[in-house]
PDB file of C-alpha atoms in Angstrom:
ATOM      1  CA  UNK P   1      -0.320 -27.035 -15.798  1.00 50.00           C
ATOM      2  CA  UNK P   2       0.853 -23.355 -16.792  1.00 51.00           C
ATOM      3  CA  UNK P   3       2.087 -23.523 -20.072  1.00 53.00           C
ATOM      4  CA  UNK P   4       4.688 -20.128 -20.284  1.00 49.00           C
ATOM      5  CA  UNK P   5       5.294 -20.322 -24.076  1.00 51.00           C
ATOM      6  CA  UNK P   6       1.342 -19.881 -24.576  1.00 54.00           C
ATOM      7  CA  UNK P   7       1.131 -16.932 -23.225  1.00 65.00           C
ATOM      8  CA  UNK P   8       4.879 -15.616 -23.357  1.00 79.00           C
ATOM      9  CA  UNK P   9       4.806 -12.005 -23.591  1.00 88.00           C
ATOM     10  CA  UNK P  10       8.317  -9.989 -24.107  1.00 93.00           C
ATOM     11  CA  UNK P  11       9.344  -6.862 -21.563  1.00 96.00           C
ATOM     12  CA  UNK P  12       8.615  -3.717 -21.804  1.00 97.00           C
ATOM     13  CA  UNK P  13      11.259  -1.698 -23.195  1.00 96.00           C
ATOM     14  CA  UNK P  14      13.400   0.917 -21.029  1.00 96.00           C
ATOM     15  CA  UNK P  15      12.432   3.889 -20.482  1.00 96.00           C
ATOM     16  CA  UNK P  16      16.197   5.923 -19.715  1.00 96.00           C
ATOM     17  CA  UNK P  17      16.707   9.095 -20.973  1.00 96.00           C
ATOM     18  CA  UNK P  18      19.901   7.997 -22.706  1.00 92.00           C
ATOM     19  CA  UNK P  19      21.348   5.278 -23.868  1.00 90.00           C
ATOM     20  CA  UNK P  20      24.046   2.990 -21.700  1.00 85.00           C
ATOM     21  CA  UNK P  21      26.884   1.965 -24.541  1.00 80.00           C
ATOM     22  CA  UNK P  22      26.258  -2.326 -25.223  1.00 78.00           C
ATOM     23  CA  UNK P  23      29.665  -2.858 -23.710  1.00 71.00           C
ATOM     24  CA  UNK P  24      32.601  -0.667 -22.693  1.00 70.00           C
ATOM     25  CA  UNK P  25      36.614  -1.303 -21.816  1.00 70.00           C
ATOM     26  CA  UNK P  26      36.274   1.026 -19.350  1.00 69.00           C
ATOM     27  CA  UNK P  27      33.661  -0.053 -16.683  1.00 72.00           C
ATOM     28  CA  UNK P  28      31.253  -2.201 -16.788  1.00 88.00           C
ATOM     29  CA  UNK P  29      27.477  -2.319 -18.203  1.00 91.00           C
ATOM     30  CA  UNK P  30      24.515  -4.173 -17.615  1.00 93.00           C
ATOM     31  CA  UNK P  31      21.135  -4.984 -18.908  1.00 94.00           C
ATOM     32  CA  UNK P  32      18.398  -6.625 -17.158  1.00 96.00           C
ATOM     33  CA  UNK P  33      14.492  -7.110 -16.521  1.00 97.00           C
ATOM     34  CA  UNK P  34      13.374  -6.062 -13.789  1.00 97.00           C
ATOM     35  CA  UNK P  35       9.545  -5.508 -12.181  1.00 96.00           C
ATOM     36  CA  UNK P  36       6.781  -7.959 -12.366  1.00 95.00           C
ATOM     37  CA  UNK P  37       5.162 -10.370 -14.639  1.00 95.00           C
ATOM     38  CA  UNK P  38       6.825  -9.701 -17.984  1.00 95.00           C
ATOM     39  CA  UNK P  39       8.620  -7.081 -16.506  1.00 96.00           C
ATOM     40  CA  UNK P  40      10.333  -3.889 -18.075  1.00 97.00           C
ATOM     41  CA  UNK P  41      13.802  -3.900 -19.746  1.00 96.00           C
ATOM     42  CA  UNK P  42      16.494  -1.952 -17.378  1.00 97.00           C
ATOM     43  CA  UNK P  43      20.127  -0.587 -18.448  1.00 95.00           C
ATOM     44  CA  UNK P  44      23.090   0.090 -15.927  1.00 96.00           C
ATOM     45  CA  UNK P  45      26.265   2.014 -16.481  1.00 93.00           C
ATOM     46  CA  UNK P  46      27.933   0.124 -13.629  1.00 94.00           C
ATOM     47  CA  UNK P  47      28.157  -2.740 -11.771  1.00 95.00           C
ATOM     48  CA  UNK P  48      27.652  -0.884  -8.782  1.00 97.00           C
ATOM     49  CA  UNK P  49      24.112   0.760 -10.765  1.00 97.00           C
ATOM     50  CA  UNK P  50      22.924  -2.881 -11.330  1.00 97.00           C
ATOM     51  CA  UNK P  51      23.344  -3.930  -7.888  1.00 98.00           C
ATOM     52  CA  UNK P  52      20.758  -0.789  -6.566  1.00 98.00           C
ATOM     53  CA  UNK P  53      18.776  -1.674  -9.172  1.00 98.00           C
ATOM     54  CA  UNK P  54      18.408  -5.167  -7.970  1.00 98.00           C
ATOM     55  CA  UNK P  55      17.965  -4.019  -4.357  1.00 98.00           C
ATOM     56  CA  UNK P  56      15.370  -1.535  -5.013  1.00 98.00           C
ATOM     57  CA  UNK P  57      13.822  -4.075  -7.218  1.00 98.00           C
ATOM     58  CA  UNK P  58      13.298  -6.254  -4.377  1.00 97.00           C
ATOM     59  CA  UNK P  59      11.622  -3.641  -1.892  1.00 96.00           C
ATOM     60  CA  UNK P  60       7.857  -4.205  -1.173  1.00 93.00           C
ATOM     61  CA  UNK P  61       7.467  -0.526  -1.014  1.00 96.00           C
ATOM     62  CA  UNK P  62       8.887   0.342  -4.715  1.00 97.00           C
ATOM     63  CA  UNK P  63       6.687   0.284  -7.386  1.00 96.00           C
ATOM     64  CA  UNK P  64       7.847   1.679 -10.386  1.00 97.00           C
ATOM     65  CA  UNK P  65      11.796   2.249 -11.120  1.00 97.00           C
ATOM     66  CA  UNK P  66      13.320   4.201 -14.099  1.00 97.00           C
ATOM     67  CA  UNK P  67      16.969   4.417 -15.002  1.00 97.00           C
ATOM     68  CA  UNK P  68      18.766   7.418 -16.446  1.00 97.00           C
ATOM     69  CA  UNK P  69      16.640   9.444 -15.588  1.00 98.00           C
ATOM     70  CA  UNK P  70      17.467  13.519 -16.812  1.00 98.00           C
ATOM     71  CA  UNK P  71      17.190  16.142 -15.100  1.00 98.00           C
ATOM     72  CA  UNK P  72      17.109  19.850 -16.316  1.00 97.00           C
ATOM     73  CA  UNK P  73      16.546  23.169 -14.982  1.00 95.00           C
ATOM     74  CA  UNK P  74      18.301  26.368 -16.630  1.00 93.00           C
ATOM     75  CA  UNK P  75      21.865  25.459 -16.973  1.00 92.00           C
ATOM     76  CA  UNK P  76      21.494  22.955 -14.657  1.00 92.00           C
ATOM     77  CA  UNK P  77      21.393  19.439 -16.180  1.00 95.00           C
ATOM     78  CA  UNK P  78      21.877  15.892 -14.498  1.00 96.00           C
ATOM     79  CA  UNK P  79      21.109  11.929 -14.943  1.00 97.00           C
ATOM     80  CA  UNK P  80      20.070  10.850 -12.025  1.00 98.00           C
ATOM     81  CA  UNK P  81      20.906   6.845 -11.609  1.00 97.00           C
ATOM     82  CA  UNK P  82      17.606   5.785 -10.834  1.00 98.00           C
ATOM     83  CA  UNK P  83      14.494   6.977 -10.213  1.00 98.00           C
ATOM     84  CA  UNK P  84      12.133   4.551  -7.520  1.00 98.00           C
ATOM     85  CA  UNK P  85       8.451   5.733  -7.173  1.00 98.00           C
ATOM     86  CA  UNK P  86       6.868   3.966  -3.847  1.00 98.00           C
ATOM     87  CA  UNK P  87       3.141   2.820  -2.780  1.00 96.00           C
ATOM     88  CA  UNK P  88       2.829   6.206  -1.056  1.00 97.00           C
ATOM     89  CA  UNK P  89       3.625   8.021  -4.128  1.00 98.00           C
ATOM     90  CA  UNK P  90       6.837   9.685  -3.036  1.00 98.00           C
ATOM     91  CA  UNK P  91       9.407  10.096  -5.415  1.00 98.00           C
ATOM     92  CA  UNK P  92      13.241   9.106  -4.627  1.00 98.00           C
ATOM     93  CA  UNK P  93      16.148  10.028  -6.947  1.00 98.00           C
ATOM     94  CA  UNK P  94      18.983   8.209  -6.835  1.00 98.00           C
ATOM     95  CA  UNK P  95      22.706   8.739  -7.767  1.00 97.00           C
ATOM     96  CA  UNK P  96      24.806   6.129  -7.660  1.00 97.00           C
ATOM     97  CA  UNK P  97      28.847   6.269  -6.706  1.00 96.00           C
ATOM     98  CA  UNK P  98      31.554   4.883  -5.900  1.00 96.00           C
ATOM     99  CA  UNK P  99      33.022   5.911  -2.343  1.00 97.00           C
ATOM    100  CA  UNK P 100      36.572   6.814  -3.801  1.00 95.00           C
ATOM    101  CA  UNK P 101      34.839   9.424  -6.637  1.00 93.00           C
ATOM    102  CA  UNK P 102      33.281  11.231  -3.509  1.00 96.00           C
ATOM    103  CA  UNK P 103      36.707  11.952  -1.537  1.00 95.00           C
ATOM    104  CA  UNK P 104      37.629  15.482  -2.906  1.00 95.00           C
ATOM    105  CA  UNK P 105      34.438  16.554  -2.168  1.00 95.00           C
ATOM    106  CA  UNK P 106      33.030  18.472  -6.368  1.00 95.00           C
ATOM    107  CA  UNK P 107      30.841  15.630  -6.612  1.00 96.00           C
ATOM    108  CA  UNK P 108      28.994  16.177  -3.413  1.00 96.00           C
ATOM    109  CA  UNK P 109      29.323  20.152  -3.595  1.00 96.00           C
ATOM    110  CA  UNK P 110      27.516  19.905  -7.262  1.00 94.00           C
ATOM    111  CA  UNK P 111      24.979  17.414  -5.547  1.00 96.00           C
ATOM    112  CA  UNK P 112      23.998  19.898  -3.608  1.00 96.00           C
ATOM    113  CA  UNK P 113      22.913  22.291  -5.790  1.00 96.00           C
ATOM    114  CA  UNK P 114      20.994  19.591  -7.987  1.00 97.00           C
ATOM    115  CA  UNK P 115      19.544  18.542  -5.073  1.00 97.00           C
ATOM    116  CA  UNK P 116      18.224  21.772  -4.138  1.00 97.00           C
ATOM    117  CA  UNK P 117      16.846  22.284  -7.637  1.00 97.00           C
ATOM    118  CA  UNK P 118      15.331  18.839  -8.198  1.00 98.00           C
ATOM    119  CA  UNK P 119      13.096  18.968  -4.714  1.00 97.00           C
ATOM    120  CA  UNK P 120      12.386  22.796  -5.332  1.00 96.00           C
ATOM    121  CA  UNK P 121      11.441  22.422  -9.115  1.00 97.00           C
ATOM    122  CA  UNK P 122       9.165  19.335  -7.504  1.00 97.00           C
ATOM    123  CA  UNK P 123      11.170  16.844  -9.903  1.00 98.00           C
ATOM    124  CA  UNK P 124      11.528  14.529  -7.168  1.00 98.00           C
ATOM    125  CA  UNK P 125      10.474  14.345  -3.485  1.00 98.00           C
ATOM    126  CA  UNK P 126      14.067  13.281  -2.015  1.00 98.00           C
ATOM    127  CA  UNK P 127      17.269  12.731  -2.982  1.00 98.00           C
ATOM    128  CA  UNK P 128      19.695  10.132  -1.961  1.00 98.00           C
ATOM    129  CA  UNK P 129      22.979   9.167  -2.924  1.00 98.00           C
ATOM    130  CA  UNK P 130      24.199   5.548  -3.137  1.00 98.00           C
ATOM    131  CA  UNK P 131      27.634   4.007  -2.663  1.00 98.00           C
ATOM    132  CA  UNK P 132      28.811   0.298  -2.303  1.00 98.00           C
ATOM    133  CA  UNK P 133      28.914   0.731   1.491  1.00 97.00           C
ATOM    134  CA  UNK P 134      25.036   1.037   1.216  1.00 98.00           C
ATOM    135  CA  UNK P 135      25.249  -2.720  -0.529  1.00 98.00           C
ATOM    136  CA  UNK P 136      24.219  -5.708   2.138  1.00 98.00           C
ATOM    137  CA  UNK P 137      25.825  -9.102   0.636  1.00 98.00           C
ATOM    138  CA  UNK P 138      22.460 -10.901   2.244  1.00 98.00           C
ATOM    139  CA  UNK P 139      20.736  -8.346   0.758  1.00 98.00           C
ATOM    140  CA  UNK P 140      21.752  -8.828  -2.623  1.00 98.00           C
ATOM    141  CA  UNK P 141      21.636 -12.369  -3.154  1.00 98.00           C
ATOM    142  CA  UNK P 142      18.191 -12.368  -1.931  1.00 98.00           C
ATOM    143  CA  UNK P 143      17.151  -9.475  -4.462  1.00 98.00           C
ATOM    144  CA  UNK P 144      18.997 -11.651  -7.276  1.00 98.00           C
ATOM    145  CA  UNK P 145      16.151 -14.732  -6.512  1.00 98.00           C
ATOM    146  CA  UNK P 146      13.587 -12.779  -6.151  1.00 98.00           C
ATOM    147  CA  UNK P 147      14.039 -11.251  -9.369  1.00 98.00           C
ATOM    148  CA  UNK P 148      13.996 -14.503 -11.425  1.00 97.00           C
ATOM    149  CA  UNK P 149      11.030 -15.111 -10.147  1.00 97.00           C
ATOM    150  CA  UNK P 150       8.756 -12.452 -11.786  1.00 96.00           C
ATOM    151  CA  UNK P 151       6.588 -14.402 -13.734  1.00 94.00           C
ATOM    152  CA  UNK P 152       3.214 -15.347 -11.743  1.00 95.00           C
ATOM    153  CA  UNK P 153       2.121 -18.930 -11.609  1.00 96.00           C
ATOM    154  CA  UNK P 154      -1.676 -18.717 -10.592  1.00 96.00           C
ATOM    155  CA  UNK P 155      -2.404 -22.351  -9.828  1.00 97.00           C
ATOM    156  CA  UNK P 156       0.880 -23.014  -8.514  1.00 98.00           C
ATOM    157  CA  UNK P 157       0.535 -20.091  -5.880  1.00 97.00           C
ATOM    158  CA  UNK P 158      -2.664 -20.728  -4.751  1.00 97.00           C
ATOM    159  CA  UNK P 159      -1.609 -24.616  -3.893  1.00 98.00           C
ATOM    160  CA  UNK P 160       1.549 -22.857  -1.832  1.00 98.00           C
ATOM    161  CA  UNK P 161      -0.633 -20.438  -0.200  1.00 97.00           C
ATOM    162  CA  UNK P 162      -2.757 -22.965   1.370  1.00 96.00           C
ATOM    163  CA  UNK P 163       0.347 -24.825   2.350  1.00 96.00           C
ATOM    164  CA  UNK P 164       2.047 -21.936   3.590  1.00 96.00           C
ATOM    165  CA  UNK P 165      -1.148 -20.226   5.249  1.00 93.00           C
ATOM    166  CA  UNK P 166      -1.513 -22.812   8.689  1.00 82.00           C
ATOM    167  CA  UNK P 167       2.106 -22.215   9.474  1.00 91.00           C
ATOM    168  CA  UNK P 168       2.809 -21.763  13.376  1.00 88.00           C
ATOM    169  CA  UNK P 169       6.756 -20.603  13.704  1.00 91.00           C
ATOM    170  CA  UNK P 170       9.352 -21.296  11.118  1.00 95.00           C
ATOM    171  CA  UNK P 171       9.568 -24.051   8.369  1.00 97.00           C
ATOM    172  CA  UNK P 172      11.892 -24.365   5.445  1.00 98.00           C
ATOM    173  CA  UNK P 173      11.336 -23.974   2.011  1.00 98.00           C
ATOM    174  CA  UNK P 174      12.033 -27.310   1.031  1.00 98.00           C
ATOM    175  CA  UNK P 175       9.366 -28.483   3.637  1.00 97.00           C
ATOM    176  CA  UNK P 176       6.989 -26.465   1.982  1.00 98.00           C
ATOM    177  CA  UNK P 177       8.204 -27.244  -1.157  1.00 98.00           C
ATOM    178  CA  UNK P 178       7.453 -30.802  -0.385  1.00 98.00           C
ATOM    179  CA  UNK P 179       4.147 -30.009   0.858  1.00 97.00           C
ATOM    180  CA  UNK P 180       3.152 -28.305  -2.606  1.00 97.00           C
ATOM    181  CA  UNK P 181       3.750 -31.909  -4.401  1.00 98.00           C
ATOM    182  CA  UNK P 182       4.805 -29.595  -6.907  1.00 98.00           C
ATOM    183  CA  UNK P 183       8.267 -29.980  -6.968  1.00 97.00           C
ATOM    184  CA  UNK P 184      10.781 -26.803  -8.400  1.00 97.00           C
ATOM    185  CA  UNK P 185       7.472 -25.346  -9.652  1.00 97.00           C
ATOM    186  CA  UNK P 186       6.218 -25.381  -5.996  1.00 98.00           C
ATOM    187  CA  UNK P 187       9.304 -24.551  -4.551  1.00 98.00           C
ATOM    188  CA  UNK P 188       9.637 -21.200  -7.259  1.00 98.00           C
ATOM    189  CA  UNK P 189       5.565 -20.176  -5.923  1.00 98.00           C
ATOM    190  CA  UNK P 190       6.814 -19.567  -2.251  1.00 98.00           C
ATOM    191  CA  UNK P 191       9.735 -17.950  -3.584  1.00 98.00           C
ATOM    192  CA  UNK P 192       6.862 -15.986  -5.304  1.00 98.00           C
ATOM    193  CA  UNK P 193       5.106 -15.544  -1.691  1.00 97.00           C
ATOM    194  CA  UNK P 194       8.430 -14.544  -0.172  1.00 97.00           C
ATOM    195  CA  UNK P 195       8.889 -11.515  -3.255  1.00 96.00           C
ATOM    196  CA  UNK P 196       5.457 -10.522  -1.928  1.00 95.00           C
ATOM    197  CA  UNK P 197       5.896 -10.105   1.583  1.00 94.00           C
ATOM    198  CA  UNK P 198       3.622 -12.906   2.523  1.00 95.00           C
ATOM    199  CA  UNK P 199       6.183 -15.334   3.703  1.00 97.00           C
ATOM    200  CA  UNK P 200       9.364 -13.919   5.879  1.00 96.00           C
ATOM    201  CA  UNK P 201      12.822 -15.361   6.392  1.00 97.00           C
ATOM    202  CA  UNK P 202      13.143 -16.295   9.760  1.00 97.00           C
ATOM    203  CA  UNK P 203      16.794 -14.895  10.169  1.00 97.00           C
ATOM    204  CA  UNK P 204      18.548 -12.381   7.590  1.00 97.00           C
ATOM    205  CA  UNK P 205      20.547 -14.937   5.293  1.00 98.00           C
ATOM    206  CA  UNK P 206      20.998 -15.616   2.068  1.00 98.00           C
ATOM    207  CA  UNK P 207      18.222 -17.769   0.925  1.00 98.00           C
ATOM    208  CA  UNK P 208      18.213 -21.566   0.651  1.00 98.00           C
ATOM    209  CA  UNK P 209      15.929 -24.653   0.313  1.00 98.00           C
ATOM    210  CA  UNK P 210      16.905 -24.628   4.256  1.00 98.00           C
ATOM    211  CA  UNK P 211      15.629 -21.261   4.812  1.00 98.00           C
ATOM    212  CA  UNK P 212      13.105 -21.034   7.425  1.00 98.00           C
ATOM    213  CA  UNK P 213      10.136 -18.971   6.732  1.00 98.00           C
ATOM    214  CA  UNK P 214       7.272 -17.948   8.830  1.00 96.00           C
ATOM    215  CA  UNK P 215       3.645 -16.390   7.242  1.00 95.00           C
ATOM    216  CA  UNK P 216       2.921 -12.926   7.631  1.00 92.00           C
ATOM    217  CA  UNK P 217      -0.336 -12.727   5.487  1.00 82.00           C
ATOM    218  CA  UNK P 218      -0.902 -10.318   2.283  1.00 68.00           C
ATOM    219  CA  UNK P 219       0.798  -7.338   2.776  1.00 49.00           C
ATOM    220  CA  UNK P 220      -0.131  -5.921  -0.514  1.00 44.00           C
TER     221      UNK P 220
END
């Protein structure tokens, strides 16, 4: 049986260009840990910055994310939200808003030109700018499991792949789960398989013991 305090190892810390205050009156902030196995400690200026965080998080293409990220070029100088390097190797830059600070139109104008800059000085291969609109509730609550399940359980995953692997069509998680003989630490392995693509929700909703998945193989 996997014994986590054995071989507990603590995150790796962030890597933001500057520092997100520990709390504020004004907004909110956040601090999390994100990525895989032990993971890598993550700061957010913003609710709405934790959320995209989360969501990128949860995207089998993304495989390294920064936060607060700077960017400077002459008298030009920026913090991009997030930063989300993917399997191809192409860069994306994020900047994070809310929808009513983008109404009168400065913060888009001076996007523009940092835009421009960022893909011409070859900080960045894109840049994108995120809102709440760009937030699916499904989405979200999804990412939020699949994050809490970071840590790899070897033995555990092997007995749910084997389980998992004959599947014809849809069965639920708690099926499976049941299948495993392995109880929460079964059920936590095809959440595991799920995080990596292997196993697919059936439909697009929040996920459940009743969620019906279907195999899709390694994808990684």
């Amino acid at each position: 049986m996997l014994d986590f305090h054995s071989s507990l190892t603590l995150p790796a810390p962030s890597r933001a260009d500057r520092d997100v205050a520990n709390a504020s009156k004004g907004h909110c902030t956040a601090f999390a840990v994100l990525g895989e196995g032990a993971g890598i400690r993550v700061k957010a200026e913003s609710h709405l910055e934790l959320c995209h965080l989360l969501l990128l998080n949860a995207r089998e293409e993304v495989v390294d994310l920064r936060e607060q990220v700077r960017f400077r070029y002459r008298s030009i100088e920026h913090i991009f939200d997030i930063v989300a390097t993917l399997a191809t190797g192409k860069t994306i830059a994020f900047t994070v808003k809310p929808e009513i600070r983008l109404v009168s139109g400065r913060f888009l104008e001076k996007m523009g030109l940092v835009t421009w800059h960022a893909r011409k000085q070859d900080f960045v291969d894109e840049v994108r700018l995120l809102t709440e609109a760009d937030i699916d509730p499904v989405d979200l609550h999804n990412a939020k499991i699949l994050a809490a399940v970071r840590r790899p359980d070897p033995d555990a995953e092997h007995v749910a792949r084997a389980v998992a692997s004959g599947l014809v069509g849809g069965r639920s998680l708690q099926d499976l789960t049941v299948a495993t003989g392995l109880h929460a630490r079964g059920y936590r392995a095809l959440l595991r398989l799920v995080r990596a693509g292997v196993l697919r929700t059936v439909r697009h909703e929040p996920i459940t013991p009743k969620t019906l998945v279907c195999w899709k193989g390694d994808s990684k």
